[in-house]
Coordinates of C-alpha atoms in Angstrom, one line a residue:
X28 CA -118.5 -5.9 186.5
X29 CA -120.2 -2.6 185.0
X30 CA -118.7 -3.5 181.7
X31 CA -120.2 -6.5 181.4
X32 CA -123.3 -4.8 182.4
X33 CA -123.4 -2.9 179.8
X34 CA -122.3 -5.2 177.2
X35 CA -125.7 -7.1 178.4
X36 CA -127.5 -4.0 178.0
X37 CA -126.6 -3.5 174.3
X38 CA -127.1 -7.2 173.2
X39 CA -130.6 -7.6 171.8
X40 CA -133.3 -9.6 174.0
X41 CA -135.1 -12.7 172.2
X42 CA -137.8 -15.0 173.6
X43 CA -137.0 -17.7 175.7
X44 CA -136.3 -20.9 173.6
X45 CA -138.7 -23.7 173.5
X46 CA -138.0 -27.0 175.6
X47 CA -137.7 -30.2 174.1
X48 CA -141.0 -31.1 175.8
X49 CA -142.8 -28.2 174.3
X50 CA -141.3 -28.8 170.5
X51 CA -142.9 -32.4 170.8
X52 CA -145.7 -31.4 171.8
X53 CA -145.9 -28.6 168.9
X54 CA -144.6 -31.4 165.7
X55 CA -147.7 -33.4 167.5
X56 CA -149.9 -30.7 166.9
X57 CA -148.7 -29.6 162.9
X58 CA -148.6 -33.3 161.8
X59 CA -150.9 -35.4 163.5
X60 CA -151.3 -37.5 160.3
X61 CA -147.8 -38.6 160.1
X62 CA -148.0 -40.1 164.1
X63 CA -149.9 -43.4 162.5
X64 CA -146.6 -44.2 160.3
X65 CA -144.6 -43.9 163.1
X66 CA -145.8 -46.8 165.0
X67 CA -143.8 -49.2 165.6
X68 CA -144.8 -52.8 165.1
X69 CA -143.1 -56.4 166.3
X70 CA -141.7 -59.0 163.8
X71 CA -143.4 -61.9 165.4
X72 CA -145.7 -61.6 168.2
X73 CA -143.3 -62.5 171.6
X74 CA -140.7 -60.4 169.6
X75 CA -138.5 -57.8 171.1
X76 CA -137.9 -56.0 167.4
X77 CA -139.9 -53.7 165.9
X78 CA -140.0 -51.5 163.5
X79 CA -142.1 -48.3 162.1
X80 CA -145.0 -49.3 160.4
X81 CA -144.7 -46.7 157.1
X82 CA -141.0 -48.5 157.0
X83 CA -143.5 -51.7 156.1
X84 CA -146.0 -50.0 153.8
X85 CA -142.7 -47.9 151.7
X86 CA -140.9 -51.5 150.9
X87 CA -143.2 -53.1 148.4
X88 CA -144.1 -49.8 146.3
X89 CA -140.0 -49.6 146.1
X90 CA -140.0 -53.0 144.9
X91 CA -142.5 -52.1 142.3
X92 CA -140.6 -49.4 140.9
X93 CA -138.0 -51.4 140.5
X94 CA -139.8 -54.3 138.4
X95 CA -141.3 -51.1 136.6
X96 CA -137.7 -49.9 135.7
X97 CA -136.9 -53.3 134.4
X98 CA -139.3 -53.4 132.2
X99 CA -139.0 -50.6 130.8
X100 CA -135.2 -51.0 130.1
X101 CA -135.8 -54.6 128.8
X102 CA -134.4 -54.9 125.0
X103 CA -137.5 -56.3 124.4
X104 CA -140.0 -53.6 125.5
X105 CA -141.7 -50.8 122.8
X106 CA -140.4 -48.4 125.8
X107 CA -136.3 -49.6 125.9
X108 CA -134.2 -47.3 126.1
X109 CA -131.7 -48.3 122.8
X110 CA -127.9 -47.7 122.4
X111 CA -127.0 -46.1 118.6
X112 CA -127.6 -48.7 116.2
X113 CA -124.5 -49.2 114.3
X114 CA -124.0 -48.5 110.4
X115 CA -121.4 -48.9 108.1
X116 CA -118.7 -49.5 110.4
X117 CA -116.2 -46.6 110.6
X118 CA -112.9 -45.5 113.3
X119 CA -112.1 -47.7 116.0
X120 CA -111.2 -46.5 119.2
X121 CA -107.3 -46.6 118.8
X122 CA -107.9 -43.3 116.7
X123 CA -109.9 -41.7 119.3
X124 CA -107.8 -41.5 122.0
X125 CA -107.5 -42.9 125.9
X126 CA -108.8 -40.1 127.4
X127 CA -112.6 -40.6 127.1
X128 CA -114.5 -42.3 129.1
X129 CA -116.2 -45.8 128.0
X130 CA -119.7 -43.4 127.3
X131 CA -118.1 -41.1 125.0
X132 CA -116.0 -43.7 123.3
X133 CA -119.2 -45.0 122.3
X134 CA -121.5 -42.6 121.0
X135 CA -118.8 -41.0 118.9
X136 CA -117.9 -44.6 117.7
X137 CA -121.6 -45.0 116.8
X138 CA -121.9 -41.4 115.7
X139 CA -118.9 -42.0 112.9
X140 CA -120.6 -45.3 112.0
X141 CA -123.5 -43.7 111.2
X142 CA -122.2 -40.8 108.7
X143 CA -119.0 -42.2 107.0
X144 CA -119.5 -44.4 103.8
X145 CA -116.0 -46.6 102.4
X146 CA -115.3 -46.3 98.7
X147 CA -117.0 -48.2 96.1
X148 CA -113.8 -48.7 94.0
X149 CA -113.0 -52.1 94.5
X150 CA -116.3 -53.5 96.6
X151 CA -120.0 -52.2 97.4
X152 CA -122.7 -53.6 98.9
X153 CA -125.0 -56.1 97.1
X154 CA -128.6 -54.7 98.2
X155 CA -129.1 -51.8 100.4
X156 CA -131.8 -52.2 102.5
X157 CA -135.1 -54.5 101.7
X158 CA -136.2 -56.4 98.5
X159 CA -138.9 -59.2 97.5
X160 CA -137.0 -62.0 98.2
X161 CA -136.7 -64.2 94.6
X162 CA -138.6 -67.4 96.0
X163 CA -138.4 -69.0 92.5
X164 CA -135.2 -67.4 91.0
X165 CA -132.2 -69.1 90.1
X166 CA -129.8 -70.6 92.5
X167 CA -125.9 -71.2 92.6
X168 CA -124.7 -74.5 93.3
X169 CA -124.0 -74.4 96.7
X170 CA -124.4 -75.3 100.5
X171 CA -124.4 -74.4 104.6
X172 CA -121.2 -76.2 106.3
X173 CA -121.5 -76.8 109.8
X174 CA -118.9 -78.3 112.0
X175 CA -120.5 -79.8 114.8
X176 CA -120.4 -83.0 117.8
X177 CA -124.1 -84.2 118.9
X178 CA -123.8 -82.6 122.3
X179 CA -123.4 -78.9 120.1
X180 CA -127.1 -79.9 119.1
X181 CA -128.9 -76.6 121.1
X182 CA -126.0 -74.7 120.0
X183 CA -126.6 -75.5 116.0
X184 CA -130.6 -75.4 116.8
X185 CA -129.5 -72.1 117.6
X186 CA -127.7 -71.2 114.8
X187 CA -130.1 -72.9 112.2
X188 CA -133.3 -71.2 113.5
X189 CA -131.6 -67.5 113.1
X190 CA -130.3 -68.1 109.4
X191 CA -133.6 -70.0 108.2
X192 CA -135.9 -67.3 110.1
X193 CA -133.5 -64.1 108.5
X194 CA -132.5 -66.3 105.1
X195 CA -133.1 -69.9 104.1
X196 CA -137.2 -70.0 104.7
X197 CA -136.8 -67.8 101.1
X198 CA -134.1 -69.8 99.6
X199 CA -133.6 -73.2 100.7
X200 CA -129.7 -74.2 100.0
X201 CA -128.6 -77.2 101.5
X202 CA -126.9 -78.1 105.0
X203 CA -123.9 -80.7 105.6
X204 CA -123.4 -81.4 108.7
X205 CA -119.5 -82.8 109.2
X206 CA -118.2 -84.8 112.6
X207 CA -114.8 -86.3 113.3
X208 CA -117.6 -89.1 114.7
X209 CA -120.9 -91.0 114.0
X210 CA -124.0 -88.2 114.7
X211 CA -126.5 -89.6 116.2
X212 CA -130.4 -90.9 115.2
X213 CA -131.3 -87.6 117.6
X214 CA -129.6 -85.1 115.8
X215 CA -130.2 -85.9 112.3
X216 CA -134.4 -86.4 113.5
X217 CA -134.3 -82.9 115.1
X218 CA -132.2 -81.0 112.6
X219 CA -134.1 -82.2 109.6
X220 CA -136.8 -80.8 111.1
X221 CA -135.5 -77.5 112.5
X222 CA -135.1 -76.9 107.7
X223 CA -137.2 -76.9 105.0
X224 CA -134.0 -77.7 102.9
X225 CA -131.8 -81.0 101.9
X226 CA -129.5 -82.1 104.5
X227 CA -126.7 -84.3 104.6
X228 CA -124.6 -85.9 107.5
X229 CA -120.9 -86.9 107.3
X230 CA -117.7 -88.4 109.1
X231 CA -114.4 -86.7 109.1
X232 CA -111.8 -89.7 108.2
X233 CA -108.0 -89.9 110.0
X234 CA -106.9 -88.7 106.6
X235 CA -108.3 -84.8 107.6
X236 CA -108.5 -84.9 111.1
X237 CA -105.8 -85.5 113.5
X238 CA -101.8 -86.7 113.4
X239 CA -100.7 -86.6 109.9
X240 CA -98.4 -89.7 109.5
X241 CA -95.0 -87.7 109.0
X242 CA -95.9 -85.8 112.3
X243 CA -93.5 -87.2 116.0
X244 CA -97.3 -87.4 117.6
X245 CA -95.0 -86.9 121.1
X246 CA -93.6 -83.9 120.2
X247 CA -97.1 -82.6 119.1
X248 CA -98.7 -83.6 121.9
X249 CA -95.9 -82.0 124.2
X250 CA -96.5 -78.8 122.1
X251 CA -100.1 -79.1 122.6
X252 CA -99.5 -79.2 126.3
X253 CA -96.9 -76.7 126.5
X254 CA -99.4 -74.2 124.7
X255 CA -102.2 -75.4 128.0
X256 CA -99.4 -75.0 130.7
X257 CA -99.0 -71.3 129.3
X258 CA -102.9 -70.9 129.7
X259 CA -103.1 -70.0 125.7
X260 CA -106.5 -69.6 124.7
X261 CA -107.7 -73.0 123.3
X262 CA -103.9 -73.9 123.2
X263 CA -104.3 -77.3 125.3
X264 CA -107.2 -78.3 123.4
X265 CA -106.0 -81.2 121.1
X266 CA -109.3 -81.6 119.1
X267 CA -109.3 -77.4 118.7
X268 CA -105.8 -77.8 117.0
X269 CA -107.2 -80.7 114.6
X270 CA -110.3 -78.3 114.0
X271 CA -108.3 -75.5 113.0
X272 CA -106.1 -77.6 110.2
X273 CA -109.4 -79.3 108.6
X274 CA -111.2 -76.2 108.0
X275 CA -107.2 -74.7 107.1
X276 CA -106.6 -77.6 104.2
X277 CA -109.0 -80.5 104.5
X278 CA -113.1 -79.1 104.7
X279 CA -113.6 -78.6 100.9
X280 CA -111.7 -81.6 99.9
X281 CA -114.8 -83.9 101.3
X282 CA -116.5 -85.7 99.4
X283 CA -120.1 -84.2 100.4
X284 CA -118.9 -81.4 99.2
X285 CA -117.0 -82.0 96.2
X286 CA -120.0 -81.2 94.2
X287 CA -120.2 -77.6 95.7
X288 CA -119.2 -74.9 93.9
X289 CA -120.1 -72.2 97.0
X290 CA -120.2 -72.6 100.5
X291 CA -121.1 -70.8 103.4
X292 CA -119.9 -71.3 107.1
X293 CA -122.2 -71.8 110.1
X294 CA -120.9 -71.9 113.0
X295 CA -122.8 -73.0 116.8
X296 CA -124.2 -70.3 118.3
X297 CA -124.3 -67.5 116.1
X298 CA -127.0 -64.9 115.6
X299 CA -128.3 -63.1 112.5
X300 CA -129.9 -59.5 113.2
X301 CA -130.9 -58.7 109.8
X302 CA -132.9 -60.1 107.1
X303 CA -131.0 -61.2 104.0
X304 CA -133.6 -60.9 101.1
X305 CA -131.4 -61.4 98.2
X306 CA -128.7 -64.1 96.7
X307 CA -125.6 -63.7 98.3
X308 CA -123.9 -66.6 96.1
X309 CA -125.4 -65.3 93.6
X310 CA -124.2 -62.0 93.8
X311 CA -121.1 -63.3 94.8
X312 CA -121.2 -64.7 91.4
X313 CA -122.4 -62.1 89.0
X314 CA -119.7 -59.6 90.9
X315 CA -116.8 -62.1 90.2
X316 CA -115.9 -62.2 94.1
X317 CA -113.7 -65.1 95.6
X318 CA -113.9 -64.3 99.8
X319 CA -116.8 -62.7 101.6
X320 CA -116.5 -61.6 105.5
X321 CA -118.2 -59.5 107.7
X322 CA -115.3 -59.2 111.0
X323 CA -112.2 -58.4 110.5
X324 CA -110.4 -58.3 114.2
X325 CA -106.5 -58.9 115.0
X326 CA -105.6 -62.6 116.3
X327 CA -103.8 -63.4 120.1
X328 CA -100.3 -62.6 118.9
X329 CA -99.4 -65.5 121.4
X330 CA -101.3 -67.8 119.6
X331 CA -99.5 -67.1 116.3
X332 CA -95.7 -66.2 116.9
X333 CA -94.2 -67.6 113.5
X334 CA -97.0 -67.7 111.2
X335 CA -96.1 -64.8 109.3
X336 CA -92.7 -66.4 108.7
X337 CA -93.9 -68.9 106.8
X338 CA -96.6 -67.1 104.9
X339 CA -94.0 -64.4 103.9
X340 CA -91.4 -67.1 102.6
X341 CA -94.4 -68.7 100.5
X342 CA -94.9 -65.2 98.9
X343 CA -90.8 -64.7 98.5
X344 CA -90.5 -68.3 97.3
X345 CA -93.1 -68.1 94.6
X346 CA -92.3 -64.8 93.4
X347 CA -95.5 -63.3 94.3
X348 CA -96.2 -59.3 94.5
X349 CA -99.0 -58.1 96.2
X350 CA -102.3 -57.4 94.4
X351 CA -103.5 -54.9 97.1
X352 CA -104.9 -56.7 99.6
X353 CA -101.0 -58.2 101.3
X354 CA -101.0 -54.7 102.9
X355 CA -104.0 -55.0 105.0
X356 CA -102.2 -57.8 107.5
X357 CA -98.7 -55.9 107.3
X358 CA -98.0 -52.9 109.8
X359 CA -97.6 -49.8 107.9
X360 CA -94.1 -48.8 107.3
X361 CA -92.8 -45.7 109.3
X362 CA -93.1 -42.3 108.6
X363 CA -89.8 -40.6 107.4
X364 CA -89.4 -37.6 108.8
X365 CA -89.4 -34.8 106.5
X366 CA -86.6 -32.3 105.9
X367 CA -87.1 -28.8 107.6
X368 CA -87.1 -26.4 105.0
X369 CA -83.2 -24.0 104.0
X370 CA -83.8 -20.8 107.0
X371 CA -86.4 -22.8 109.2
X372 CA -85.0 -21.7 112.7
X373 CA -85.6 -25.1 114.1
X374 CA -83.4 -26.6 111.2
X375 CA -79.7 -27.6 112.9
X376 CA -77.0 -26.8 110.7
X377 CA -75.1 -29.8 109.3
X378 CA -72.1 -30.7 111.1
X379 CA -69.2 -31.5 109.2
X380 CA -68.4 -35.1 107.9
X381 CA -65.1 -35.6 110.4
X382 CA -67.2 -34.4 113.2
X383 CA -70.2 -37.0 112.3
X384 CA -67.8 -40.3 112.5
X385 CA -66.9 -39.5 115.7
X386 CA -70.5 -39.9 117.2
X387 CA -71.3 -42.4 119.3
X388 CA -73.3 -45.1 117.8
X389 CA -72.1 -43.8 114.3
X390 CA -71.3 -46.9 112.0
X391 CA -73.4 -48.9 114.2
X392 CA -75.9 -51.5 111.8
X393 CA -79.5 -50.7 112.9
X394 CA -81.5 -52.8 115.1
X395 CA -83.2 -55.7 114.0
X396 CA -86.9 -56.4 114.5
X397 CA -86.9 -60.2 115.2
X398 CA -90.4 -60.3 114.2
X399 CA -90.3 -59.0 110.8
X400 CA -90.0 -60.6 107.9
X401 CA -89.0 -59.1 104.1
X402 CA -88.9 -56.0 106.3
X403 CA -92.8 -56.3 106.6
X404 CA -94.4 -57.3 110.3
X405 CA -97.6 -59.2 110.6
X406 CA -100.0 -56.9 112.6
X407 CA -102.3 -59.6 113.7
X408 CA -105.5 -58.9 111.7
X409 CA -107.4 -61.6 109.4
X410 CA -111.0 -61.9 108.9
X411 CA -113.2 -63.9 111.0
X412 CA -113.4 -67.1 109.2
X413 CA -116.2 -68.6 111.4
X414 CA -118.6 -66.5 108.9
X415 CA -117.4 -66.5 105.3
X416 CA -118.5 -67.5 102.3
X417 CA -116.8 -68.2 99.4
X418 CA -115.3 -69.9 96.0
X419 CA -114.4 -73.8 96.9
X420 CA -112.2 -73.6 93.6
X421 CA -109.8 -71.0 95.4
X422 CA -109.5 -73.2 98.3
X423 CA -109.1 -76.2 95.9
X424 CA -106.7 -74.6 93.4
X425 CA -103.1 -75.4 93.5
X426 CA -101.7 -72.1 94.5
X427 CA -103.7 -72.6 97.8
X428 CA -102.8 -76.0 98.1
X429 CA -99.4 -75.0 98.0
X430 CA -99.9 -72.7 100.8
X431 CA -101.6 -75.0 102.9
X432 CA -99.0 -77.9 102.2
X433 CA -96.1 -75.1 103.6
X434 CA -97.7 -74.0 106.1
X435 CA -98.6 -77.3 107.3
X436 CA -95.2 -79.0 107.3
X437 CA -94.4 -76.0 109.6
X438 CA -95.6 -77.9 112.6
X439 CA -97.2 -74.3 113.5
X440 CA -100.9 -76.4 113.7
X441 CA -99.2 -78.3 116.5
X442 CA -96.1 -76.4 118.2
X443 CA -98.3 -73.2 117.9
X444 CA -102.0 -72.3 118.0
X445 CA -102.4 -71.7 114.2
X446 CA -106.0 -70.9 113.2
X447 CA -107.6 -71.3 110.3
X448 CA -108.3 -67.8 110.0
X449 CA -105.2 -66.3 109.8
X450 CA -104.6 -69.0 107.2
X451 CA -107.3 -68.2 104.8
X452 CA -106.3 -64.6 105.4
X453 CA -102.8 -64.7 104.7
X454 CA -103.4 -67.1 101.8
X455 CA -105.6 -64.2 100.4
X456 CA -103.4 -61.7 101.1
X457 CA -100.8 -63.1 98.7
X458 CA -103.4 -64.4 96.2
X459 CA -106.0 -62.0 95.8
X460 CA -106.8 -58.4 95.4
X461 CA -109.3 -55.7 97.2
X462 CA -111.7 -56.7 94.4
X463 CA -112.1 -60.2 94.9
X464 CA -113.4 -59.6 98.3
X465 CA -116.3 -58.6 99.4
X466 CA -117.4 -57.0 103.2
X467 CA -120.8 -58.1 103.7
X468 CA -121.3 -54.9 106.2
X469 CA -125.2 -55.4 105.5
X470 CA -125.2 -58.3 107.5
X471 CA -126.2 -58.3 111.2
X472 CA -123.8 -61.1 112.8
X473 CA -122.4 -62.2 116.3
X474 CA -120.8 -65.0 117.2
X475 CA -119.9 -65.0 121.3
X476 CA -119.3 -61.5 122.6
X477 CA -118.1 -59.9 119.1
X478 CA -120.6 -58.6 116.5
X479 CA -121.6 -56.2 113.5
X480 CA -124.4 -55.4 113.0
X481 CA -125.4 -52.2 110.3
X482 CA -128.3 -49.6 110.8
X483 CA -131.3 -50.0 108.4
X484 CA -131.1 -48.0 105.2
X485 CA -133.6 -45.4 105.4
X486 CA -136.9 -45.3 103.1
X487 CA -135.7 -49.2 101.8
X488 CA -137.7 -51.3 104.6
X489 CA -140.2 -53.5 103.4
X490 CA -143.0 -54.8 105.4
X491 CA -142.1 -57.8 106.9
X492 CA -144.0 -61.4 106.1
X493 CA -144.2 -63.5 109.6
X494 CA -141.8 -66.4 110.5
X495 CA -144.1 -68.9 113.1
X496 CA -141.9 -71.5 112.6
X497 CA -143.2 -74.8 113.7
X498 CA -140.2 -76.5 115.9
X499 CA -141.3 -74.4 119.0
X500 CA -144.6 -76.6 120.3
X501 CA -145.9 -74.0 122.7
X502 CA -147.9 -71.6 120.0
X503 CA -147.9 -68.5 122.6
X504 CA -144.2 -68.7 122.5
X505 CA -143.8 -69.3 119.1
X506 CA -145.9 -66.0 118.7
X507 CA -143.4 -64.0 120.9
X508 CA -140.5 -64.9 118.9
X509 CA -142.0 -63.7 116.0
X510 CA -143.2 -60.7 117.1
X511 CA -140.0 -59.5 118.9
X512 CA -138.9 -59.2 115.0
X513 CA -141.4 -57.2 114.2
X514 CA -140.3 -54.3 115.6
X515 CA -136.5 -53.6 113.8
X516 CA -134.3 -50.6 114.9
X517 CA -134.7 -47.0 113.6
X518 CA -133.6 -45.9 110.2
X519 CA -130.2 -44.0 109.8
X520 CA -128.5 -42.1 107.4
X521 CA -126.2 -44.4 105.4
X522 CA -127.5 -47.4 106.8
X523 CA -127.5 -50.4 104.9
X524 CA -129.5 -53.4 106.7
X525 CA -132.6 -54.8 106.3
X526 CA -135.0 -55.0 108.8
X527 CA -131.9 -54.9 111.7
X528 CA -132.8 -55.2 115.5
X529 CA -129.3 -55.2 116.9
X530 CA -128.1 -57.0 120.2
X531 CA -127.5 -53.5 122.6
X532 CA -125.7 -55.5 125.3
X533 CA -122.7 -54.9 123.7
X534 CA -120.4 -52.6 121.5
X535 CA -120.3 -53.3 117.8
X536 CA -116.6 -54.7 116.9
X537 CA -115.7 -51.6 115.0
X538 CA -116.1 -49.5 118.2
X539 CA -113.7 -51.8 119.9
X540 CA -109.5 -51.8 119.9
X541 CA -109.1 -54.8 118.1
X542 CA -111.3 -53.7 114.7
X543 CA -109.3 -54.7 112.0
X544 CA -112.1 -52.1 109.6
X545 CA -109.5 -49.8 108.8
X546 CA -107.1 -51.8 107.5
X547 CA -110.1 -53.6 104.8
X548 CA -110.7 -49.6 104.3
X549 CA -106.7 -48.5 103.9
X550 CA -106.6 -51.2 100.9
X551 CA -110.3 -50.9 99.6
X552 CA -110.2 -47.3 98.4
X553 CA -110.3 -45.5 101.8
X554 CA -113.6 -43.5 103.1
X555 CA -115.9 -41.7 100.6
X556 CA -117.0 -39.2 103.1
X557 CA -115.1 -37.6 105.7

């Protein structure tokens, strides 16, 4: 006991600690203020819940910050807060690695864009940035094509207010509208007024859309449904599979457009970012091109099993050797490896001759890759046919016909889901060279969730002449729809565009996997800047 006596002694002494009594009477006493918060206040009057009455007062300025916040992030609002507009396009993500996150992905996809220019040797662009648009120049002989049913009409509506706002209110080219049916009295009245230029409607005959007549329409139709059991994208769609082959072999063979000499596709529900205030038939022209695109992405292999087959026995048939552009739908051959050089330590002395032929394996023919073809394998990529303009003689020439007519006999339009972009691509892959095509990369474009769209060329924006076009009724919405293209994106070095505002809800194509950029760039010179 004397020990711990002592022990007591040593330890230091401290007040006596405050009851729980006294430290609620002293938080009472520091913060008076605060006690009117805490009250607590009923639901409903005979209710048994309550709650604290600054619980009451906090919940509607948090709901106001929030609305605030919303705003302010709205693509729409002077105070958004932007993703990096795009620019020329550049690397796609394959080349960056797995490791980075989605974030990083992006801004050094956007960053790359934005500083790396492609070669002018066999293509450049038209017009880089802004001009006075040539109201009363000359124009080419040529036309819109739009594939469309009457209940598409919003969707075309759509699509016919972004390229007459960004392009036709300038220069006026024609529309035809085609249907495998009769269009309605509704959706010629309200697309004649939606354009200040000519349109024409026509009907698709059997003869272009449907069974041909040496096709077992049972077997088709069993392929067709074979294609939907395996849940192949649009692959149980009969009338997608008859849409593919008109616009493959049949579109410039009607006789609306027999009297074209240029036409450019619209599809429904597409979006223009950019104003276009030059000629592109024209320049399409004057620079001798044959094919424009602006996407270039790599096709559901699934969808196309065989199509290279076919495409590869037309070029082997015909005698033809590539021009240039062949190589950008063909997977790049492997890499040799290359001999270690005489005293490298890692080099392995040669064993002798008797020793080798007793290796396993030794003698033994190579495997064979059941998808290649000439030793050459189709690596899925074609341009994006549902924007492209281009030369109806090259569709209508006999080499092309030719093509077509192989291709078709295939049964690959029924059996498989052959599209007509692969088609036109393949068929210009063995036709054409780097310099008959032409990237429209100036063009802002997006068509369901993939687009491109360039940054605006700096010092080469012109001030921009308002578009109130007349088919909105309501003239305070009308105003808002021209005013939300009033202020385009910012300026960046290298960029291209013209007045651009860019959809930032999602990643330009060439910062995605299935960019088909560098293979257009392999073939049309490489990059002129590293």
């Amino acid at each position: 006991m004397g020990l711990v006596h002592d022990i007591a002694k040593r330890i230091p002494s401290s007040p006596n600690l405050p009851s729980l009594d006294d430290l609620s009477r002293q938080k009472d006493r520091i913060s008076p203020r605060l006690a009117f918060f805490r009250r607590r206040i009923r639901l409903r009057g005979n209710s048994s819940v309550s709650i604290p009455l600054g619980i009451v007062l906090l919940f509607p300025c948090v709901v106001i910050i929030l609305i605030l916040l919303l705003v302010l992030r709205h693509p729409s609002s002077p105070a958004r807060i932007l993703m990096p507009a795009g620019a020329p396009p550049a690397i796609s993500l394959q080349k960056l690695g797995r490791s980075h996150s989605l974030a990083s992905l992006f801004q050094s996809s956007t960053d790359v864009k934005a500083s790396r220019q492609i070669s002018e040797e066999h293509d450049k662009v038209f017009v880089t940035g802004c001009l006075e648009p040539q109201t009363k120049g000359p124009r080419a002989n040529a036309a819109f094509v739009v594939l469309a049913r009457n209940k598409e009409l919003e969707g075309v509506l759509q699509s016919i207010k972004s390229i007459e706002r960004h392009f036709n209110r300038w220069f006026h080219y024609p529309y035809v509208f085609l249907n495998d049916g009769d269009f309605n009295s509704t959706f010629k009245e309200t697309i004649t007024n939606y354009t200040s230029a000519p349109v024409e409607f026509g009907k698709i005959d059997a003869s272009m859309w449907g069974y041909p007549e040496w096709v077992d329409k049972s077997v088709a139709k069993e392929g067709i449904a074979k294609q939907g059991d395996a849940a192949i994208m649009y692959g149980g769609m009969e009338s997608y599979h008859h849409m593919c082959r008109f616009y493959s072999g049949f579109f410039y063979k009607h006789h609306l457009l027999q009297k074209y000499e240029w036409y450019w596709r619209l599809e429904p529900e597409i979006k223009y970012f950019c104003d276009i205030t030059y000629d592109p038939f024209m320049h399409m022209a004057k620079a001798n091109k044959t094919y424009g695109f602006t996407i270039a992405v790599k096709e559901l292999k699934e969808t196309v099993p065989n199509i290279f087959r076919y495409a590869s026995a037309y070029k082997r048939l015909n005698n033809l050797t590539s021009k240039g552009l062949w190589e950008m739908f063909v997977e790049p051959p492997p890499e040799e490896p290359k001999p270690l050089p005489v005293g490298d330590p890692k080099r392995k002395a040669q064993l002798p001759e008797e020793i080798l032929k007793t290796e396993p394996g030794r003698g033994v023919l190579p495997d064979v890759d059941p998808e290649a073809m000439e030793e050459e394998t189709y690596n899925m990529c074609h341009f994006w046919s549902n924007f492209e303009i281009a030369r109806l003689d090259w569709f209508r020439s006999k080499e092309y016909e030719d093509f077509f007519q192989m291709m078709d006999r295939s049964g690959g339009f029924w059996m498989e889901r052959w599209g007509d972009a692969p088609i036109h691509s393949l068929a210009a892959g063995a036709l054409l060279s780097p310099k008959d095509i032409h990237y429209f990369r100036d063009f802002g474009y997006r068509h369901t969730t993939i687009q491109h769209c360039p940054a605006n060329a700096p010092a080469r924006q012109l001030r921009r002449i308002p578009y109130l076009e007349k088919t909105t009724e309501d003239e305070k919405r009308r105003k808002e729809e021209d005013d939300y293209w009033e202020s385009w994106d910012s300026e960046k070095e290298n960029g291209v565009g013209c007045r651009c505002k860019c959809d930032t809800d999602i990643v330009d194509v060439e910062g995605k996997q299935g960019s088909c950029l560098a293979q257009w760039v392999e073939v049309a010179g490489g990059w002129a800047s590293p």
